[in-house]
């Protein structure tokens, strides 16, 4: 019974299917569009036409656009091109022609669906509709009222029988620079002609969705593997979407998904379109790239930045460098880089701070330099952009887009190098998919209105005088100016998170007056700080297969910071130099009295107190919780955080004492038997000493009662240790 039923259903669908084919072949369908340039928008249009296998023909390609500036009334050129084409079909009674714009249109369905909706409208010709009466608002009152739906004609999309369309188009003359929408509007508003030609408007977007003024009418939805557009006001799902007027950015963002571009199951399908092969090319045939580096403000971790530029996997003799350093403090790093590596690059052009060239100007000069070197790609890298992935450059090239930026994020933050949307006045707005993208819950290639910090521009954009980037808009910052010109000139900017490329550092609180200023960056740039300073085996401390080292009872021993940390920490203390005098009188303390004095410098004296408390919380507390289970104090408190200096001619040792802490940490900042002789820590109750302390390793032990201890005598050299009394 059941199988018979499904057989009947199957048969039913088969009949419908065959009939649908028969219907479309009976009534031939052709999509016509006008495009004079293969812009990014045009490519997107053509792609969607291909996805739905729609027979289409492009009119006007590579011709000079004669229709005036499309931001103003004009476009009669389109009608005149169309007139010529329709002549071929005017006598074919079954021919159905759909016309759409191309740069700002995406097709969303195959021909059968379009024809079905057309039939349902019971008209010979259907124009798309919108909520604005344009270009002549005085015609508003002449429009028939509609109960529900958009009232006014938009000529960016229409469909009808070829014969009727031809009659309409030839019913009056139109100059190339006249307005096409006005032309059709006048015919539509003439009741006699409207009835004669049986013209209707698609008021409720059953076929055509104009987005201008209607962006909140629509929602992107997914059904299985397909993204579709839902008009939630009229409960329709339009088959053609048109990002007219101010809505083109909304179209760009919908276009990231629609027409089989992205779905939750397959991810990014459009990412594979047009991509080029690089691996199969011999290195000598690699494209030439200008890497333009801009250091416009003091930036932490610049040393690592240059290392990552150097690490890019790409033949260096195909790379030209342009460096604008606008920060005196960074001169030395730039000099070192150029000294050591300039020779391996094809060419290096440097502009220094003393040249007094402003950012805008420097960015324009870089574009000029690009052109004199006849490069194929322009890679902009600002100093906060770290390309951790050495394949970044190659991956971006392979993507073959006009402009493509690697997604870079400040680690643990929502701050990235792109904007998903814009406010009406051109500033940041959060798109609905922004968080999904930055968290890599959606990976792909995203057409966005703003990218910065790092992006690759194809030479075709720079070498075309109509799309050459402009950084020098008077009113705008250079990055804003760049993106605005690209948007205005319809060049798409993509950001890719198909792979992990790197991250952004945060220069907001970077104080270059400090000794070893990166040391102070734990709070602002934790990720980079860890790379530079944390012990390389720190995470091994948590390996469940290992047991923590215990050199004395309840004294635990962990690798925590690396040699560079130790060296720079000592440098900070010695540069500051105000070691306490080792007497009981200590004005730094609340009571002014220290029972067991050492020669030391407190963290708050060198501005490192906030950093140190964060250090205790991030790196010490988890270790404490692991070995002294059940004691949880988050965040740990500590008033006494200091570096102690032991040396024979000053204070060589410390008498037995208890620490006023729940637990104490003691990090060795230099090495026994190399930097000093003697030294170490003895726990008296257990008669147990730790003298073979290890650089960057931390002793962690209870402070009161059980762990009465002393500092053993240093017999030569200087010993430095970092101490905290946690939870006093
Ligand atoms: C095919 O065309 C016929 C007549 O024009 C119509 O009755 C029928 O519903 C169409 N079928 C489909 C599947 O569109
Ligand atoms: C469009 O194409 C014409 C002719 O090929 C060319 O002169 C013009 O620069 C192009 N415009 C853009 C924006 O690319
Ligand atoms: C690169 O992109 C351009 C423009 O989209 C396209 O014309 C070209 O065919 C693409 N190259 C390859 C190798 O696919
Ligand atoms: C990028 O430039 C290459 C040649 O340098 C060209 O073949 C390709 O089509 C361009 N791609 C785009 C998207 O413009
Ligand atoms: C980290 O651990 C590995 C494996 O135990 C060891 O070979 C390496 O020397 C350690 N690194 C440091 C800096 O101690
Ligand atoms: C711990 O040991 C087990 C078994 O030998 C192994 O499968 C696991 O990967 C180890 N874990 C770590 C973190 O090394
Ligand atoms: C403490 O240890 C040292 C060396 O391990 C040993 O010589 C000494 O006798 C011990 N002292 C006591 C009181 O046990």
mmCIF file of C-alpha atoms and ligand atoms in Angstrom, residues 15-24 26-27 94 112 115-116 119 161, ligand 1:
data_model
loop_
_atom_site.group_PDB
_atom_site.id
_atom_site.type_symbol
_atom_site.label_atom_id
_atom_site.label_comp_id
_atom_site.label_asym_id
_atom_site.label_seq_id
_atom_site.Cartn_x
_atom_site.Cartn_y
_atom_site.Cartn_z
ATOM 1 C CA UNK A 15 4.232 14.432 -14.989
ATOM 2 C CA UNK A 16 4.591 17.874 -13.459
ATOM 3 C CA UNK A 17 8.282 17.802 -14.220
ATOM 4 C CA UNK A 18 7.841 16.810 -17.853
ATOM 5 C CA UNK A 19 5.147 19.399 -18.251
ATOM 6 C CA UNK A 20 7.411 22.067 -16.823
ATOM 7 C CA UNK A 21 10.088 21.191 -19.328
ATOM 8 C CA UNK A 22 7.538 21.157 -22.111
ATOM 9 C CA UNK A 23 6.255 24.559 -21.027
ATOM 10 C CA UNK A 24 9.659 26.170 -21.005
ATOM 11 C CA UNK A 26 7.425 25.873 -25.841
ATOM 12 C CA UNK A 27 7.874 29.336 -24.520
ATOM 13 C CA UNK A 94 6.068 32.440 -27.412
ATOM 14 C CA UNK A 112 10.730 27.345 -14.654
ATOM 15 C CA UNK A 115 7.838 31.562 -15.620
ATOM 16 C CA UNK A 116 5.492 30.019 -13.091
ATOM 17 C CA UNK A 119 2.014 33.154 -15.234
ATOM 18 C CA UNK A 161 6.378 38.668 -24.081
HETATM 19 C C1 LIG B 1 2.195 24.427 -18.602
HETATM 20 O O1 LIG B 1 1.406 25.250 -19.456
HETATM 21 C C2 LIG B 1 0.046 24.978 -19.392
HETATM 22 C C3 LIG B 1 -0.656 25.829 -20.433
HETATM 23 O O2 LIG B 1 0.031 27.015 -20.686
HETATM 24 C C4 LIG B 1 -0.472 25.254 -17.985
HETATM 25 O O3 LIG B 1 -1.846 24.937 -17.898
HETATM 26 C C5 LIG B 1 0.297 24.402 -17.005
HETATM 27 O O4 LIG B 1 -0.095 24.681 -15.704
HETATM 28 C C6 LIG B 1 1.792 24.621 -17.171
HETATM 29 N N1 LIG B 1 2.508 23.706 -16.310
HETATM 30 C C7 LIG B 1 3.468 24.082 -15.492
HETATM 31 C C8 LIG B 1 4.076 23.004 -14.679
HETATM 32 O O5 LIG B 1 3.846 25.226 -15.407
#
